[in-house]
PDB file of C-alpha atoms in Angstrom:
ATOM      1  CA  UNK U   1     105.610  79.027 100.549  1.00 34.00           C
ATOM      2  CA  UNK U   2     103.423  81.074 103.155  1.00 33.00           C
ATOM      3  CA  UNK U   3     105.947  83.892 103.230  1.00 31.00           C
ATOM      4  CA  UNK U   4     106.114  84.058  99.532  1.00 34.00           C
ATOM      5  CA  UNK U   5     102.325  84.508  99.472  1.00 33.00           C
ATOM      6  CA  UNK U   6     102.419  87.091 101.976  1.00 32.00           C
ATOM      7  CA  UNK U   7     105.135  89.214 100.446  1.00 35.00           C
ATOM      8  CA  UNK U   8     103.711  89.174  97.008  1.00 39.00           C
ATOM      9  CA  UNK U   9     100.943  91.779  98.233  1.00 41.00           C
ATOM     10  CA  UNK U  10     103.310  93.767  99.292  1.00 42.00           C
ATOM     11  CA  UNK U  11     103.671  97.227  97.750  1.00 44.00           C
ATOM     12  CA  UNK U  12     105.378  99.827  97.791  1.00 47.00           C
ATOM     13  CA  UNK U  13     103.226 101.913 100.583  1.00 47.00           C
ATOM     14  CA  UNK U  14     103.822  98.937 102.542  1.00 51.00           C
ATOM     15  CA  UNK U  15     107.390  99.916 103.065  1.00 57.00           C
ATOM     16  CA  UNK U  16     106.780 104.307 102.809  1.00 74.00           C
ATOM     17  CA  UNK U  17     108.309 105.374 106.098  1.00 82.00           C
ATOM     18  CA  UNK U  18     107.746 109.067 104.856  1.00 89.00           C
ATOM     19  CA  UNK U  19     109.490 111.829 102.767  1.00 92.00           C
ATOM     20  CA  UNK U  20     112.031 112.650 105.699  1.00 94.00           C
ATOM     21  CA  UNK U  21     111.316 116.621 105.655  1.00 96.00           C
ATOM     22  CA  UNK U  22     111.195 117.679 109.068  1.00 96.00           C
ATOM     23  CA  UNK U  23     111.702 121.463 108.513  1.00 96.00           C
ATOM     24  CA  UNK U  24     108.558 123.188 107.327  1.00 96.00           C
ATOM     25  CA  UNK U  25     106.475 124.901 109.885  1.00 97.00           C
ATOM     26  CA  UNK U  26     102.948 126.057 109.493  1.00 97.00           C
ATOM     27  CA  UNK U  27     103.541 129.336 107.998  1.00 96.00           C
ATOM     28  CA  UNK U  28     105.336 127.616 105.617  1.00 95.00           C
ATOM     29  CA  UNK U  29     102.230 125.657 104.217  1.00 97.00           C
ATOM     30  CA  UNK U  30      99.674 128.735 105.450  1.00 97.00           C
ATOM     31  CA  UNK U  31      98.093 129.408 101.379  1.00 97.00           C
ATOM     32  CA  UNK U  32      96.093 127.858  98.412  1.00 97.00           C
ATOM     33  CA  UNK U  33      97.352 124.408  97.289  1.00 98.00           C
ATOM     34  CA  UNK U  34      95.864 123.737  93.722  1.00 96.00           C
ATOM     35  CA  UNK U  35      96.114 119.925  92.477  1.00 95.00           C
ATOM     36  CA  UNK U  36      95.902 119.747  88.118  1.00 91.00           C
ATOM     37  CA  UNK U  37      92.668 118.287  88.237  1.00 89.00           C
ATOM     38  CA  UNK U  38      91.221 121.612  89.863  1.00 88.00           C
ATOM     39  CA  UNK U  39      90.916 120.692  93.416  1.00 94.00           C
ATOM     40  CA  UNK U  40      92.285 123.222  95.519  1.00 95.00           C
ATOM     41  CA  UNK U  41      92.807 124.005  99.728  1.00 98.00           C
ATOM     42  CA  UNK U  42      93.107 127.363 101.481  1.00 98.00           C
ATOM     43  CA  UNK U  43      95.219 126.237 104.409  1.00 98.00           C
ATOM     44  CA  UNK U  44      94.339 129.826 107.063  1.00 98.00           C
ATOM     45  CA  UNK U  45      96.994 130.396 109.587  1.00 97.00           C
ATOM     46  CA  UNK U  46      94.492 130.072 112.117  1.00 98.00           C
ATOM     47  CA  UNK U  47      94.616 126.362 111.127  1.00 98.00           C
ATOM     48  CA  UNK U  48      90.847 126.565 109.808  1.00 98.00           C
ATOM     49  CA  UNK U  49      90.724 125.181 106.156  1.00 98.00           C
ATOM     50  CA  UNK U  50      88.891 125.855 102.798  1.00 98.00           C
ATOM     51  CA  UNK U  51      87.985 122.792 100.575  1.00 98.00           C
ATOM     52  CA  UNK U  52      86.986 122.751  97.113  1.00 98.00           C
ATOM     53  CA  UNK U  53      86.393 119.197  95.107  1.00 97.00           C
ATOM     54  CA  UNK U  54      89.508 117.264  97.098  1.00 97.00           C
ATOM     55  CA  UNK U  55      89.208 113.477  95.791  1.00 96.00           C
ATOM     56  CA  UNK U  56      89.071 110.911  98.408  1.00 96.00           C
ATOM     57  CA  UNK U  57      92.261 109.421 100.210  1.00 95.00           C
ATOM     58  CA  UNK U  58      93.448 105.556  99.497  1.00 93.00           C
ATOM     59  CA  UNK U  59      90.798 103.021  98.167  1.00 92.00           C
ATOM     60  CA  UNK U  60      88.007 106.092  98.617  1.00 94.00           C
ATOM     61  CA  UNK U  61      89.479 107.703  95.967  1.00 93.00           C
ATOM     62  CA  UNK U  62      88.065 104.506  93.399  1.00 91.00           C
ATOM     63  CA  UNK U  63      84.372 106.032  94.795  1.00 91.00           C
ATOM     64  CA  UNK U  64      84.859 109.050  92.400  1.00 92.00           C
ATOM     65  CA  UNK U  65      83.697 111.770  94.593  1.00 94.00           C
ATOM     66  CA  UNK U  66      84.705 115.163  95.134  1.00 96.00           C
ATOM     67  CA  UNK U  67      84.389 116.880  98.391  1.00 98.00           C
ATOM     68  CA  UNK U  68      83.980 120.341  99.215  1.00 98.00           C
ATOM     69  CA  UNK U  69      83.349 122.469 102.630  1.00 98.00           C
ATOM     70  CA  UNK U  70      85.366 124.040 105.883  1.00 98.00           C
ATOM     71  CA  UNK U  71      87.517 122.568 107.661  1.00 98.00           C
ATOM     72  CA  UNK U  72      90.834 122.054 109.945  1.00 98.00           C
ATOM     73  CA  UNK U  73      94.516 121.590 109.088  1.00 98.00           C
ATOM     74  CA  UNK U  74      97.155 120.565 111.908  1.00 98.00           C
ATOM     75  CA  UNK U  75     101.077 120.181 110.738  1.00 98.00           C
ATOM     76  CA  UNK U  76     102.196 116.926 112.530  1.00 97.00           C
ATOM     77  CA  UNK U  77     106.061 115.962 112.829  1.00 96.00           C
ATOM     78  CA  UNK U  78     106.405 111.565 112.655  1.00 93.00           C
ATOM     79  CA  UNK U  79     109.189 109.986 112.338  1.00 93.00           C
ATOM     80  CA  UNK U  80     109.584 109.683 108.825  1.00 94.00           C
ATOM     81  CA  UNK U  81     108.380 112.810 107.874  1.00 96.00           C
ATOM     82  CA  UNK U  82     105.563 115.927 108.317  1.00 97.00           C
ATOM     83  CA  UNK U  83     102.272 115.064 107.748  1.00 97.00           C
ATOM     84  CA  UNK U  84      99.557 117.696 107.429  1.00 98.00           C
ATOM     85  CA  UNK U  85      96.292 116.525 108.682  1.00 98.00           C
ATOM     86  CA  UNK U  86      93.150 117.743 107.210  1.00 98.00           C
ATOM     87  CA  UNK U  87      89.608 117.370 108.242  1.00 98.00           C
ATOM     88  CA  UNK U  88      86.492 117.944 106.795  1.00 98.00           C
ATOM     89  CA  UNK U  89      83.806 119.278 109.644  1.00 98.00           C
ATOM     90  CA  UNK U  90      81.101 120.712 107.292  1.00 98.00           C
ATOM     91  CA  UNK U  91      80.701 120.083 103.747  1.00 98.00           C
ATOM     92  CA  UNK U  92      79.250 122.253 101.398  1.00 97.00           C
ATOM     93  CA  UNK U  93      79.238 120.412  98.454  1.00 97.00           C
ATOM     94  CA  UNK U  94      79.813 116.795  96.912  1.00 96.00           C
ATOM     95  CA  UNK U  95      80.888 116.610  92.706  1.00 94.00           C
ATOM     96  CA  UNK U  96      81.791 113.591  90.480  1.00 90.00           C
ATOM     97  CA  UNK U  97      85.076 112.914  89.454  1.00 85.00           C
ATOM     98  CA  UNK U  98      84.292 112.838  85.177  1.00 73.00           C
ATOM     99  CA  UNK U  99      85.014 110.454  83.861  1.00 63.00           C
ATOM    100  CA  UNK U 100      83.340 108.235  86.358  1.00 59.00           C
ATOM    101  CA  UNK U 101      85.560 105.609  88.024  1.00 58.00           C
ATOM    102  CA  UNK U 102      84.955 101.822  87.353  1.00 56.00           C
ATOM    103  CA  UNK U 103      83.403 100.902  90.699  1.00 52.00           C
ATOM    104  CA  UNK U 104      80.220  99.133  91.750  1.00 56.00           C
ATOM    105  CA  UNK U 105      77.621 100.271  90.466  1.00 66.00           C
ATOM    106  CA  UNK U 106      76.031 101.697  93.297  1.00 75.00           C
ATOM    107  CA  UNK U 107      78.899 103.341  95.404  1.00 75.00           C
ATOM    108  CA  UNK U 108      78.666 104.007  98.793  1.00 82.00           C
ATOM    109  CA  UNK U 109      77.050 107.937  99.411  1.00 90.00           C
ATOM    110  CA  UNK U 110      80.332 110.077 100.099  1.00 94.00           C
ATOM    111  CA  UNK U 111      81.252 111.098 103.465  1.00 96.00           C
ATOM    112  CA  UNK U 112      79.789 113.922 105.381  1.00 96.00           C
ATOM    113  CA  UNK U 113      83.224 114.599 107.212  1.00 97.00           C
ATOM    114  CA  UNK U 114      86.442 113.224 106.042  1.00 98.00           C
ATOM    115  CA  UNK U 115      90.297 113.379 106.796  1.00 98.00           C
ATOM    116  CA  UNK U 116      93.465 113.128 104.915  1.00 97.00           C
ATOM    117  CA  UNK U 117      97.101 112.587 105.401  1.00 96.00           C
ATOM    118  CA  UNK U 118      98.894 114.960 103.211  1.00 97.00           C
ATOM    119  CA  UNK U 119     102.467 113.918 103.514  1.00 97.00           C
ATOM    120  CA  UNK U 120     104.907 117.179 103.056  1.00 97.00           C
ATOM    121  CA  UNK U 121     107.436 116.672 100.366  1.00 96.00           C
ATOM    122  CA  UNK U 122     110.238 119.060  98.997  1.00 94.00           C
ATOM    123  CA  UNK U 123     111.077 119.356  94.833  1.00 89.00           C
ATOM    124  CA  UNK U 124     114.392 119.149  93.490  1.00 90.00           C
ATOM    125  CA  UNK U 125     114.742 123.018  94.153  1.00 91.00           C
ATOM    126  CA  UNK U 126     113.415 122.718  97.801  1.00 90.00           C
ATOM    127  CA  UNK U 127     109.667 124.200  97.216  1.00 91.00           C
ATOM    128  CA  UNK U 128     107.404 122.590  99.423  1.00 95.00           C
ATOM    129  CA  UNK U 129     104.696 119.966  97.883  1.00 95.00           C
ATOM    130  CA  UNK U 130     101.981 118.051  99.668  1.00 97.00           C
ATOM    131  CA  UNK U 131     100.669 115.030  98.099  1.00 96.00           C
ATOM    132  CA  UNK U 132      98.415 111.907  99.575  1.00 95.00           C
ATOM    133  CA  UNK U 133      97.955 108.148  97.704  1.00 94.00           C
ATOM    134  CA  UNK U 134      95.365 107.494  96.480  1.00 93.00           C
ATOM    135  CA  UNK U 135      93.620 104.198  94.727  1.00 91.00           C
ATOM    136  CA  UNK U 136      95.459 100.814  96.496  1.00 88.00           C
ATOM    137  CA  UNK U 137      98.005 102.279  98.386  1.00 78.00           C
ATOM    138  CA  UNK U 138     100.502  99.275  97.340  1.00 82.00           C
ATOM    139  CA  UNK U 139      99.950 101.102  93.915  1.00 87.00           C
ATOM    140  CA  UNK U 140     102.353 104.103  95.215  1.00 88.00           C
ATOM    141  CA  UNK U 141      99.593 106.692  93.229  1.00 93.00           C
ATOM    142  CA  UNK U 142      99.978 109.806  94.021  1.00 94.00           C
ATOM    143  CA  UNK U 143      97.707 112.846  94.519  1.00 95.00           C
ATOM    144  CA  UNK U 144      99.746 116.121  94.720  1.00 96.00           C
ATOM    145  CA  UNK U 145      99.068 119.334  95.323  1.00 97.00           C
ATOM    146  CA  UNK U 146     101.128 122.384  94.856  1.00 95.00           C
ATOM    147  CA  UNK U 147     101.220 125.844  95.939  1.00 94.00           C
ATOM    148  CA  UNK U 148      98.630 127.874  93.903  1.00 91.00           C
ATOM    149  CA  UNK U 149     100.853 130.583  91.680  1.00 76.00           C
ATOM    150  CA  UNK U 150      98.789 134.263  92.537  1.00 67.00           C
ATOM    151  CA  UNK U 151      97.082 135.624  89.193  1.00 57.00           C
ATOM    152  CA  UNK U 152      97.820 139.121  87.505  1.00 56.00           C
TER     153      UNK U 152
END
C-alpha cells in the first residue's frame, strides 16, 4: 500500500533521463532562440548570453514572471543528453506573464539571478530545439525555444 502511494506522484519527469542528442557543439546553438510567447536568447560564441522576458524554470514558472538581462551559457554533455546551462548574472528587467498565473496572491519578488536547464532536442528533420519544463515537472510541460528565422 506504501509503494502504491509513492508511485502515484510519480510523473513523467520523474523518469526523463534526457533527449539522447549528444552531437551538437556550441557553434551549433551560437544565435537567437525565440520561444512563441516572445521570449527570446542571444546565445554569443563567447558563451556570454542576451535575455529578454525568459519565464521561470519548473514550479517558478507558476510565479508569472519574466526575466530579462546578461548572462552566461555553457553546453554540458550528461548522460542522457546535452544540456545547455544558462545563467542570469545581471538583470535588466522583470515583466508579467499576461494573463497573470493563479498563484498566491502575493508571490514571492522574482529572482535577481537565475539559471536554467535547457535540454537540447532534435525535430523530426534533425534541426536543433532547446526546450526546459516548466509548471510541476511530473506535468511533462514544456517550454521550447527555437532558432529565431533572420528577417528580410
Amino acid at each position: 500500500m506504501a509503494l502504491a502511494a509513492l508511485t502515484a506522484c510519480a510523473g513523467p519527469f520523474q523518469y526523463y533521463e534526457g533527449t539522447g542528442v549528444h552531437d551538437t557543439t556550441a557553434a551549433d546553438l551560437a544565435g537567437t532562440w525565440q520561444n512563441a510567447a516572445g521570449a527570446g536568447v542571444l546565445l554569443r560564441q563567447d558563451g556570454t548570453a542576451l535575455l529578454e522576458e525568459l519565464d521561470g524554470q519548473d514550479f517558478d514558472f507558476d510565479d508569472g514572471w519574466r526575466l530579462s538581462g546578461t548572462g552566461t551559457w555553457q553546453l554540458t554533455d550528461r548522460r542522457g543528453g546535452q544540456v545547455v546551462r544558462l545563467a542570469l548574472t545581471a538583470r535588466t528587467g522583470v515583466e508579467r506573464r499576461s494573463p497573470a498565473p493563479t498563484a498566491t496572491a502575493s508571490p514571492p519578488p522574482p529572482p535577481a539571478a537565475y539559471v536554467w536547464s535547457l535540454h537540447v532536442g532534435r525535430d523530426r528533420q534533425g534541426g536543433v530545439g532547446l526546450f526546459f519544463f516548466t509548471g510541476d515537472p511530473d506535468a511533462g510541460d514544456t517550454y521550447v525555444l527555437t532558432r529565431a528565422v533572420p528577417g528580410p
